[in-house]
PDB file of C-alpha atoms in Angstrom:
ATOM      1  CA  MET A   1       0.000   0.000   0.000  1.00  0.00           C
ATOM      2  CA  PRO A   2       1.724   3.150  -1.150  1.00  0.00           C
ATOM      3  CA  THR A   3       0.760   6.007   1.108  1.00  0.00           C
ATOM      4  CA  ILE A   4      -1.314   7.511   3.898  1.00  0.00           C
ATOM      5  CA  ARG A   5      -4.368   9.458   2.838  1.00  0.00           C
ATOM      6  CA  PRO A   6      -3.367  13.053   3.584  1.00  0.00           C
ATOM      7  CA  GLU A   7      -6.779  14.201   4.782  1.00  0.00           C
ATOM      8  CA  ARG A   8      -6.696  11.815   7.755  1.00  0.00           C
ATOM      9  CA  GLU A   9      -5.175  12.395  11.177  1.00  0.00           C
ATOM     10  CA  PRO A  10      -3.493   9.003  11.632  1.00  0.00           C
ATOM     11  CA  HIS A  11      -2.491   9.627  15.255  1.00  0.00           C
ATOM     12  CA  ARG A  12      -6.199   9.390  16.127  1.00  0.00           C
ATOM     13  CA  GLU A  13      -6.399   5.876  14.642  1.00  0.00           C
ATOM     14  CA  ARG A  14      -4.553   3.869  17.278  1.00  0.00           C
ATOM     15  CA  ARG A  15      -6.194   0.583  16.313  1.00  0.00           C
ATOM     16  CA  MET A  16      -4.537   0.757  12.916  1.00  0.00           C
ATOM     17  CA  ALA A  17      -1.228   1.625  14.562  1.00  0.00           C
ATOM     18  CA  GLU A  18      -1.518  -1.531  16.643  1.00  0.00           C
ATOM     19  CA  SER A  19      -2.273  -3.811  13.679  1.00  0.00           C
ATOM     20  CA  PHE A  20       1.356  -4.360  12.692  1.00  0.00           C
ATOM     21  CA  GLY A  21       2.030  -6.847  15.491  1.00  0.00           C
ATOM     22  CA  SER A  22      -0.293  -9.441  13.956  1.00  0.00           C
ATOM     23  CA  ASP A  23       2.578 -10.840  11.878  1.00  0.00           C
ATOM     24  CA  PRO A  24       5.888  -9.332  13.033  1.00  0.00           C
ATOM     25  CA  GLU A  25       7.993 -11.927  11.219  1.00  0.00           C
ATOM     26  CA  ARG A  26       6.538 -10.925   7.861  1.00  0.00           C
ATOM     27  CA  TYR A  27       6.795  -7.229   8.723  1.00  0.00           C
ATOM     28  CA  ASP A  28      10.475  -7.519   9.594  1.00  0.00           C
ATOM     29  CA  ARG A  29      11.242  -9.671   6.568  1.00  0.00           C
ATOM     30  CA  ALA A  30       9.362  -7.680   3.972  1.00  0.00           C
ATOM     31  CA  ARG A  31       9.554  -4.010   4.917  1.00  0.00           C
ATOM     32  CA  PRO A  32      12.268  -1.956   3.220  1.00  0.00           C
ATOM     33  CA  ARG A  33      15.279  -0.719   5.149  1.00  0.00           C
ATOM     34  CA  TYR A  34      16.493   2.897   5.076  1.00  0.00           C
ATOM     35  CA  PRO A  35      19.377   4.298   3.028  1.00  0.00           C
ATOM     36  CA  GLU A  36      22.687   4.263   4.868  1.00  0.00           C
ATOM     37  CA  ALA A  37      23.272   7.889   3.898  1.00  0.00           C
ATOM     38  CA  MET A  38      20.175   8.909   5.856  1.00  0.00           C
ATOM     39  CA  VAL A  39      21.225   7.030   8.987  1.00  0.00           C
ATOM     40  CA  GLU A  40      24.743   8.465   8.760  1.00  0.00           C
ATOM     41  CA  ALA A  41      23.403  12.021   8.373  1.00  0.00           C
ATOM     42  CA  ILE A  42      21.205  11.712  11.476  1.00  0.00           C
ATOM     43  CA  VAL A  43      24.020  10.206  13.536  1.00  0.00           C
ATOM     44  CA  ALA A  44      26.431  12.918  12.418  1.00  0.00           C
ATOM     45  CA  ALA A  45      23.956  15.666  13.379  1.00  0.00           C
ATOM     46  CA  ALA A  46      23.356  14.309  16.908  1.00  0.00           C
ATOM     47  CA  PRO A  47      25.691  15.253  19.782  1.00  0.00           C
ATOM     48  CA  GLY A  48      26.229  11.633  20.818  1.00  0.00           C
ATOM     49  CA  PRO A  49      25.309   7.981  20.201  1.00  0.00           C
ATOM     50  CA  ASP A  50      22.363   7.421  22.561  1.00  0.00           C
ATOM     51  CA  VAL A  51      19.171   7.008  20.525  1.00  0.00           C
ATOM     52  CA  LEU A  52      15.518   6.641  21.513  1.00  0.00           C
ATOM     53  CA  ASP A  53      13.518   4.928  18.750  1.00  0.00           C
ATOM     54  CA  VAL A  54       9.819   5.832  18.917  1.00  0.00           C
ATOM     55  CA  GLY A  55       7.605   3.138  17.454  1.00  0.00           C
ATOM     56  CA  ILE A  56      10.572   0.794  17.173  1.00  0.00           C
ATOM     57  CA  GLY A  57       8.434  -1.961  15.648  1.00  0.00           C
ATOM     58  CA  THR A  58      10.474  -5.043  14.868  1.00  0.00           C
ATOM     59  CA  GLY A  59      13.690  -3.016  15.028  1.00  0.00           C
ATOM     60  CA  ILE A  60      14.392  -2.357  11.355  1.00  0.00           C
ATOM     61  CA  ALA A  61      15.694   1.192  11.849  1.00  0.00           C
ATOM     62  CA  ALA A  62      17.079   0.437  15.314  1.00  0.00           C
ATOM     63  CA  ARG A  63      19.416  -2.228  13.956  1.00  0.00           C
ATOM     64  CA  GLN A  64      20.685   0.209  11.347  1.00  0.00           C
ATOM     65  CA  PHE A  65      21.438   2.794  14.037  1.00  0.00           C
ATOM     66  CA  GLN A  66      23.173   0.116  16.106  1.00  0.00           C
ATOM     67  CA  ALA A  67      25.318  -0.770  13.092  1.00  0.00           C
ATOM     68  CA  ALA A  68      26.260   2.919  12.870  1.00  0.00           C
ATOM     69  CA  GLY A  69      27.615   2.797  16.427  1.00  0.00           C
ATOM     70  CA  CYS A  70      24.568   3.892  18.433  1.00  0.00           C
ATOM     71  CA  THR A  71      22.997   2.536  21.600  1.00  0.00           C
ATOM     72  CA  VAL A  72      19.238   2.248  21.070  1.00  0.00           C
ATOM     73  CA  LEU A  73      16.264   2.087  23.427  1.00  0.00           C
ATOM     74  CA  GLY A  74      12.892   1.477  21.814  1.00  0.00           C
ATOM     75  CA  VAL A  75       9.365   2.473  22.781  1.00  0.00           C
ATOM     76  CA  ASP A  76       6.350   0.876  21.130  1.00  0.00           C
ATOM     77  CA  VAL A  77       2.634   0.665  21.833  1.00  0.00           C
ATOM     78  CA  ASP A  78       2.340  -2.977  20.687  1.00  0.00           C
ATOM     79  CA  THR A  79       3.441  -5.741  23.077  1.00  0.00           C
ATOM     80  CA  ARG A  80       3.646  -8.375  20.325  1.00  0.00           C
ATOM     81  CA  ILE A  81       5.963  -6.423  18.090  1.00  0.00           C
ATOM     82  CA  ALA A  82       8.041  -5.333  21.098  1.00  0.00           C
ATOM     83  CA  GLU A  83       8.584  -8.999  22.009  1.00  0.00           C
ATOM     84  CA  PHE A  84       9.832  -9.694  18.492  1.00  0.00           C
ATOM     85  CA  ALA A  85      12.334  -6.822  18.759  1.00  0.00           C
ATOM     86  CA  ARG A  86      13.505  -8.059  22.158  1.00  0.00           C
ATOM     87  CA  ARG A  87      14.171 -11.514  20.728  1.00  0.00           C
ATOM     88  CA  GLY A  88      16.516  -9.752  18.316  1.00  0.00           C
ATOM     89  CA  GLY A  89      18.491  -8.285  21.208  1.00  0.00           C
ATOM     90  CA  LEU A  90      16.876  -4.831  21.395  1.00  0.00           C
ATOM     91  CA  GLU A  91      15.709  -3.140  24.596  1.00  0.00           C
ATOM     92  CA  VAL A  92      12.073  -2.089  24.255  1.00  0.00           C
ATOM     93  CA  GLU A  93       9.521  -0.548  26.636  1.00  0.00           C
ATOM     94  CA  VAL A  94       5.790  -0.735  25.889  1.00  0.00           C
ATOM     95  CA  ALA A  95       3.727   2.454  26.116  1.00  0.00           C
ATOM     96  CA  PRO A  96       2.211   5.163  23.934  1.00  0.00           C
ATOM     97  CA  PHE A  97       5.102   7.587  23.484  1.00  0.00           C
ATOM     98  CA  GLU A  98       3.129  10.597  24.680  1.00  0.00           C
ATOM     99  CA  ALA A  99       2.450   8.794  28.011  1.00  0.00           C
ATOM    100  CA  TRP A 100       5.803   6.970  28.321  1.00  0.00           C
ATOM    101  CA  ASP A 101       7.798   7.562  31.509  1.00  0.00           C
ATOM    102  CA  PRO A 102      11.490   8.179  30.711  1.00  0.00           C
ATOM    103  CA  ALA A 103      12.360   7.884  34.429  1.00  0.00           C
ATOM    104  CA  GLY A 104      14.914  10.667  34.176  1.00  0.00           C
ATOM    105  CA  ARG A 105      16.763   9.210  31.197  1.00  0.00           C
ATOM    106  CA  THR A 106      17.959  11.468  28.381  1.00  0.00           C
ATOM    107  CA  PHE A 107      19.158  10.849  24.825  1.00  0.00           C
ATOM    108  CA  ASP A 108      21.195  12.432  22.055  1.00  0.00           C
ATOM    109  CA  ALA A 109      18.603  11.691  19.383  1.00  0.00           C
ATOM    110  CA  VAL A 110      14.933  10.757  19.211  1.00  0.00           C
ATOM    111  CA  VAL A 111      14.106   9.008  15.944  1.00  0.00           C
ATOM    112  CA  ALA A 112      10.942   7.529  14.449  1.00  0.00           C
ATOM    113  CA  GLY A 113      10.919   5.470  11.267  1.00  0.00           C
ATOM    114  CA  GLN A 114       7.560   5.173   9.502  1.00  0.00           C
ATOM    115  CA  THR A 115       5.726   5.824  12.792  1.00  0.00           C
ATOM    116  CA  TRP A 116       5.534   9.530  13.674  1.00  0.00           C
ATOM    117  CA  HIS A 117       2.134   9.910  11.970  1.00  0.00           C
ATOM    118  CA  TRP A 118       0.732   7.637  14.709  1.00  0.00           C
ATOM    119  CA  ILE A 119       1.975  10.136  17.345  1.00  0.00           C
ATOM    120  CA  ASP A 120       0.234  13.389  18.233  1.00  0.00           C
ATOM    121  CA  PRO A 121       2.586  15.819  16.447  1.00  0.00           C
ATOM    122  CA  VAL A 122       2.659  18.468  19.183  1.00  0.00           C
ATOM    123  CA  ALA A 123       2.607  16.208  22.238  1.00  0.00           C
ATOM    124  CA  GLY A 124       5.170  13.940  20.603  1.00  0.00           C
ATOM    125  CA  ALA A 125       7.553  16.792  19.876  1.00  0.00           C
ATOM    126  CA  ALA A 126       7.116  18.104  23.413  1.00  0.00           C
ATOM    127  CA  LYS A 127       7.920  14.672  24.863  1.00  0.00           C
ATOM    128  CA  ALA A 128      10.983  14.428  22.623  1.00  0.00           C
ATOM    129  CA  ALA A 129      12.156  17.795  23.909  1.00  0.00           C
ATOM    130  CA  GLU A 130      11.831  16.551  27.492  1.00  0.00           C
ATOM    131  CA  VAL A 131      14.174  13.622  26.935  1.00  0.00           C
ATOM    132  CA  LEU A 132      16.784  15.185  24.653  1.00  0.00           C
ATOM    133  CA  ARG A 133      20.131  16.384  25.933  1.00  0.00           C
ATOM    134  CA  PRO A 134      21.382  19.894  25.065  1.00  0.00           C
ATOM    135  CA  GLY A 135      21.737  20.097  21.300  1.00  0.00           C
ATOM    136  CA  GLY A 136      19.951  16.771  20.890  1.00  0.00           C
ATOM    137  CA  ARG A 137      18.114  16.030  17.672  1.00  0.00           C
ATOM    138  CA  LEU A 138      14.634  14.855  16.740  1.00  0.00           C
ATOM    139  CA  ALA A 139      14.545  13.060  13.370  1.00  0.00           C
ATOM    140  CA  VAL A 140      11.362  11.467  12.021  1.00  0.00           C
ATOM    141  CA  PHE A 141      11.380   9.795   8.635  1.00  0.00           C
ATOM    142  CA  TRP A 142       9.406   7.809   6.098  1.00  0.00           C
ATOM    143  CA  ASN A 143      10.198   5.688   3.072  1.00  0.00           C
ATOM    144  CA  VAL A 144       7.966   6.901   0.228  1.00  0.00           C
ATOM    145  CA  PHE A 145       7.201   4.889  -2.906  1.00  0.00           C
ATOM    146  CA  ARG A 146       8.134   6.648  -6.160  1.00  0.00           C
ATOM    147  CA  PRO A 147       7.047   4.155  -8.843  1.00  0.00           C
ATOM    148  CA  SER A 148       7.851   4.562 -12.499  1.00  0.00           C
ATOM    149  CA  PRO A 149       4.866   5.583 -14.670  1.00  0.00           C
ATOM    150  CA  GLU A 150       4.593   2.002 -15.944  1.00  0.00           C
ATOM    151  CA  VAL A 151       4.451   0.520 -12.445  1.00  0.00           C
ATOM    152  CA  ALA A 152       2.113   3.219 -11.127  1.00  0.00           C
ATOM    153  CA  GLU A 153      -0.400   2.711 -13.924  1.00  0.00           C
ATOM    154  CA  ALA A 154      -0.305  -1.080 -13.618  1.00  0.00           C
ATOM    155  CA  PHE A 155      -0.869  -0.981  -9.855  1.00  0.00           C
ATOM    156  CA  ALA A 156      -3.543   1.743 -10.068  1.00  0.00           C
ATOM    157  CA  GLY A 157      -5.373  -0.431 -12.586  1.00  0.00           C
ATOM    158  CA  VAL A 158      -5.439  -3.307 -10.098  1.00  0.00           C
ATOM    159  CA  TYR A 159      -7.079  -1.055  -7.528  1.00  0.00           C
ATOM    160  CA  ARG A 160      -9.602   0.320 -10.031  1.00  0.00           C
ATOM    161  CA  ARG A 161     -10.628  -3.185 -11.040  1.00  0.00           C
ATOM    162  CA  ILE A 162     -10.821  -4.834  -7.608  1.00  0.00           C
ATOM    163  CA  LEU A 163     -11.743  -1.931  -5.312  1.00  0.00           C
ATOM    164  CA  PRO A 164     -13.603   0.465  -7.622  1.00  0.00           C
ATOM    165  CA  ASP A 165     -15.510   2.106  -4.764  1.00  0.00           C
ATOM    166  CA  LEU A 166     -12.421   3.310  -2.943  1.00  0.00           C
ATOM    167  CA  PRO A 167     -12.546   7.122  -2.760  1.00  0.00           C
ATOM    168  CA  TYR A 168      -8.760   7.328  -2.983  1.00  0.00           C
ATOM    169  CA  ASN A 169      -6.475   5.355  -5.312  1.00  0.00           C
ATOM    170  CA  ALA A 170      -3.020   6.165  -4.009  1.00  0.00           C
ATOM    171  CA  TRP A 171      -1.240   4.571  -6.974  1.00  0.00           C
ATOM    172  CA  ALA A 172      -2.976   7.096  -9.231  1.00  0.00           C
ATOM    173  CA  ALA A 173      -1.355   9.991  -7.338  1.00  0.00           C
ATOM    174  CA  SER A 174       2.135  10.909  -6.248  1.00  0.00           C
ATOM    175  CA  SER A 175       3.006   9.269  -2.932  1.00  0.00           C
ATOM    176  CA  LEU A 176       5.183  12.267  -2.203  1.00  0.00           C
ATOM    177  CA  ASP A 177       2.029  14.417  -2.125  1.00  0.00           C
ATOM    178  CA  GLY A 178       0.552  12.385   0.704  1.00  0.00           C
ATOM    179  CA  TYR A 179       3.769  12.299   2.658  1.00  0.00           C
ATOM    180  CA  SER A 180       4.320  16.004   2.124  1.00  0.00           C
ATOM    181  CA  ALA A 181       1.188  16.516   4.213  1.00  0.00           C
ATOM    182  CA  LEU A 182       2.554  14.239   6.951  1.00  0.00           C
ATOM    183  CA  SER A 183       5.907  16.012   6.851  1.00  0.00           C
ATOM    184  CA  ALA A 184       4.211  19.390   7.112  1.00  0.00           C
ATOM    185  CA  LYS A 185       2.208  18.218  10.155  1.00  0.00           C
ATOM    186  CA  ALA A 186       5.369  16.901  11.782  1.00  0.00           C
ATOM    187  CA  ALA A 187       7.213  20.170  11.150  1.00  0.00           C
ATOM    188  CA  GLU A 188       4.295  22.214  12.484  1.00  0.00           C
ATOM    189  CA  GLY A 189       4.182  20.052  15.605  1.00  0.00           C
ATOM    190  CA  VAL A 190       7.879  20.721  16.177  1.00  0.00           C
ATOM    191  CA  ARG A 191       7.331  24.467  15.825  1.00  0.00           C
ATOM    192  CA  ARG A 192       4.332  24.455  18.150  1.00  0.00           C
ATOM    193  CA  ALA A 193       6.231  22.511  20.810  1.00  0.00           C
ATOM    194  CA  GLY A 194       8.430  25.592  21.048  1.00  0.00           C
ATOM    195  CA  ALA A 195      11.630  23.872  22.192  1.00  0.00           C
ATOM    196  CA  PHE A 196      13.417  23.301  18.885  1.00  0.00           C
ATOM    197  CA  ASP A 197      15.277  25.244  16.254  1.00  0.00           C
ATOM    198  CA  ASP A 198      13.377  25.616  13.005  1.00  0.00           C
ATOM    199  CA  PRO A 199      12.832  22.144  11.491  1.00  0.00           C
ATOM    200  CA  GLU A 200      14.575  21.064   8.298  1.00  0.00           C
ATOM    201  CA  GLN A 201      13.471  18.577   5.669  1.00  0.00           C
ATOM    202  CA  TRP A 202      15.989  16.187   4.144  1.00  0.00           C
ATOM    203  CA  ARG A 203      15.472  13.744   1.291  1.00  0.00           C
ATOM    204  CA  PHE A 204      17.493  10.688   0.269  1.00  0.00           C
ATOM    205  CA  ASP A 205      16.601   8.954  -3.006  1.00  0.00           C
ATOM    206  CA  TRP A 206      17.278   5.256  -3.418  1.00  0.00           C
ATOM    207  CA  GLN A 207      15.811   2.189  -5.095  1.00  0.00           C
ATOM    208  CA  ARG A 208      15.254  -1.520  -4.612  1.00  0.00           C
ATOM    209  CA  SER A 209      14.539  -4.364  -7.022  1.00  0.00           C
ATOM    210  CA  TYR A 210      11.629  -6.668  -6.162  1.00  0.00           C
ATOM    211  CA  THR A 211      10.692 -10.091  -7.381  1.00  0.00           C
ATOM    212  CA  ARG A 212       7.009 -10.894  -7.643  1.00  0.00           C
ATOM    213  CA  ASP A 213       7.035 -12.865  -4.381  1.00  0.00           C
ATOM    214  CA  GLU A 214       8.960 -10.186  -2.478  1.00  0.00           C
ATOM    215  CA  TRP A 215       6.463  -7.503  -3.456  1.00  0.00           C
ATOM    216  CA  LEU A 216       3.442  -9.643  -2.585  1.00  0.00           C
ATOM    217  CA  ASP A 217       5.048 -10.503   0.765  1.00  0.00           C
ATOM    218  CA  GLN A 218       5.153  -6.870   1.871  1.00  0.00           C
ATOM    219  CA  LEU A 219       1.716  -5.779   0.660  1.00  0.00           C
ATOM    220  CA  PRO A 220      -0.238  -7.009   3.732  1.00  0.00           C
ATOM    221  CA  THR A 221       2.153  -5.274   6.165  1.00  0.00           C
ATOM    222  CA  SER A 222       0.763  -1.748   5.837  1.00  0.00           C
ATOM    223  CA  GLY A 223      -1.766  -0.079   8.094  1.00  0.00           C
ATOM    224  CA  GLU A 224      -4.085   0.448   5.125  1.00  0.00           C
ATOM    225  CA  ALA A 225      -4.143  -3.323   4.526  1.00  0.00           C
ATOM    226  CA  ALA A 226      -5.939  -3.777   7.849  1.00  0.00           C
ATOM    227  CA  ARG A 227      -8.935  -1.943   6.348  1.00  0.00           C
ATOM    228  CA  ILE A 228      -9.294  -4.311   3.377  1.00  0.00           C
ATOM    229  CA  PRO A 229     -11.465  -7.445   3.776  1.00  0.00           C
ATOM    230  CA  PRO A 230      -9.498 -10.711   3.453  1.00  0.00           C
ATOM    231  CA  ALA A 231     -11.254 -11.769   0.232  1.00  0.00           C
ATOM    232  CA  ALA A 232     -10.472  -8.435  -1.417  1.00  0.00           C
ATOM    233  CA  MET A 233      -6.880  -8.685  -0.223  1.00  0.00           C
ATOM    234  CA  GLU A 234      -6.553 -12.073  -1.904  1.00  0.00           C
ATOM    235  CA  GLU A 235      -7.853 -10.552  -5.132  1.00  0.00           C
ATOM    236  CA  LEU A 236      -5.408  -7.657  -4.818  1.00  0.00           C
ATOM    237  CA  LEU A 237      -2.478 -10.008  -4.318  1.00  0.00           C
ATOM    238  CA  ALA A 238      -3.490 -11.985  -7.402  1.00  0.00           C
ATOM    239  CA  GLY A 239      -3.932  -8.766  -9.388  1.00  0.00           C
ATOM    240  CA  PHE A 240      -0.558  -7.371  -8.357  1.00  0.00           C
ATOM    241  CA  GLY A 241       1.072 -10.704  -9.082  1.00  0.00           C
ATOM    242  CA  ALA A 242      -0.367 -10.749 -12.599  1.00  0.00           C
ATOM    243  CA  ALA A 243       0.735  -7.151 -13.164  1.00  0.00           C
ATOM    244  CA  ILE A 244       4.298  -7.975 -12.105  1.00  0.00           C
ATOM    245  CA  ASP A 245       4.273 -11.043 -14.348  1.00  0.00           C
ATOM    246  CA  THR A 246       3.624  -8.743 -17.313  1.00  0.00           C
ATOM    247  CA  MET A 247       6.788  -6.824 -16.313  1.00  0.00           C
ATOM    248  CA  GLY A 248       8.844  -9.995 -16.495  1.00  0.00           C
ATOM    249  CA  GLY A 249       8.323 -11.143 -12.919  1.00  0.00           C
ATOM    250  CA  ALA A 250      10.335  -8.355 -11.287  1.00  0.00           C
ATOM    251  CA  PHE A 251      10.613  -4.581 -11.219  1.00  0.00           C
ATOM    252  CA  THR A 252      12.511  -1.736  -9.561  1.00  0.00           C
ATOM    253  CA  MET A 253      10.784   0.508  -7.043  1.00  0.00           C
ATOM    254  CA  ARG A 254      12.257   3.933  -6.496  1.00  0.00           C
ATOM    255  CA  TYR A 255      12.003   5.409  -3.009  1.00  0.00           C
ATOM    256  CA  ALA A 256      12.552   8.728  -1.303  1.00  0.00           C
ATOM    257  CA  ALA A 257      13.467   8.651   2.385  1.00  0.00           C
ATOM    258  CA  VAL A 258      11.917  11.877   3.674  1.00  0.00           C
ATOM    259  CA  VAL A 259      13.191  13.280   6.997  1.00  0.00           C
ATOM    260  CA  VAL A 260      11.830  16.041   9.232  1.00  0.00           C
ATOM    261  CA  THR A 261      14.507  16.977  11.755  1.00  0.00           C
ATOM    262  CA  ALA A 262      15.275  19.680  14.285  1.00  0.00           C
ATOM    263  CA  ALA A 263      17.826  20.298  17.017  1.00  0.00           C
ATOM    264  CA  LEU A 264      16.772  21.116  20.561  1.00  0.00           C
ATOM    265  CA  SER A 265      17.245  24.836  21.072  1.00  0.00           C
ATOM    266  CA  ARG A 266      20.210  25.547  23.314  1.00  0.00           C
ATOM    267  CA  THR A 267      18.180  28.132  25.212  1.00  0.00           C
ATOM    268  CA  ASP A 268      15.364  25.648  25.907  1.00  0.00           C
ATOM    269  CA  ALA A 269      17.438  22.550  26.601  1.00  0.00           C
ATOM    270  CA  PRO A 270      16.798  20.975  30.010  1.00  0.00           C
ATOM    271  CA  GLY A 271      19.494  21.117  32.616  1.00  0.00           C
TER     272      GLY A 271
END
């Protein structure tokens, strides 16, 4: 599923946010990683290596930050997905981030990969400010699909045929448009929290090749998939599979990793 509908306020839809733990093995296996250049840029901009990962999920981003030399603590609302991350050696505490008790702990960076839209943008930024050390950095980011025209039209056609009553066919629009709205909400939340320097937006373009089976494996892992009845999902998987077969059984998906980031203002830093 390519994007979040921009007119929604996803942080008010907690049930969808908690749907990812239904199959954490698939989620961890199928979801794309993040470009190394993005991780390196965030690490370089933070004053130290201690990272809090909000909505850690199965630990996809956390493991990348660990590989870059960071120590990572995760917070997640879903007990099932937290258990999966713990089995992989990560430290995770279960709570909604806005209500999480840091117990006096502070961090050099607060990050959130593919999850900040489930957090209240103002309350989340304010909580991040509470736990960041002087000069610490908030960095929230999303991988955004950027399909070629051929792929976009093929996938949009599947949706039109199988789910014709959907009011929004994301493959027929630019995914960047939807995520621009999320990025703008995140940036506005940072500004309204009042503790950060003016937020910046970074972008890192990258791409990944998918086989038919790899693409079908990741389709049910999105929050939007939880809204689709099982029978319709089976039809979608068959439709996408047939579309990929016409492309030779594989294709390349372009991505943009979009980052909203801000440093804690020196004048407002705690301590």
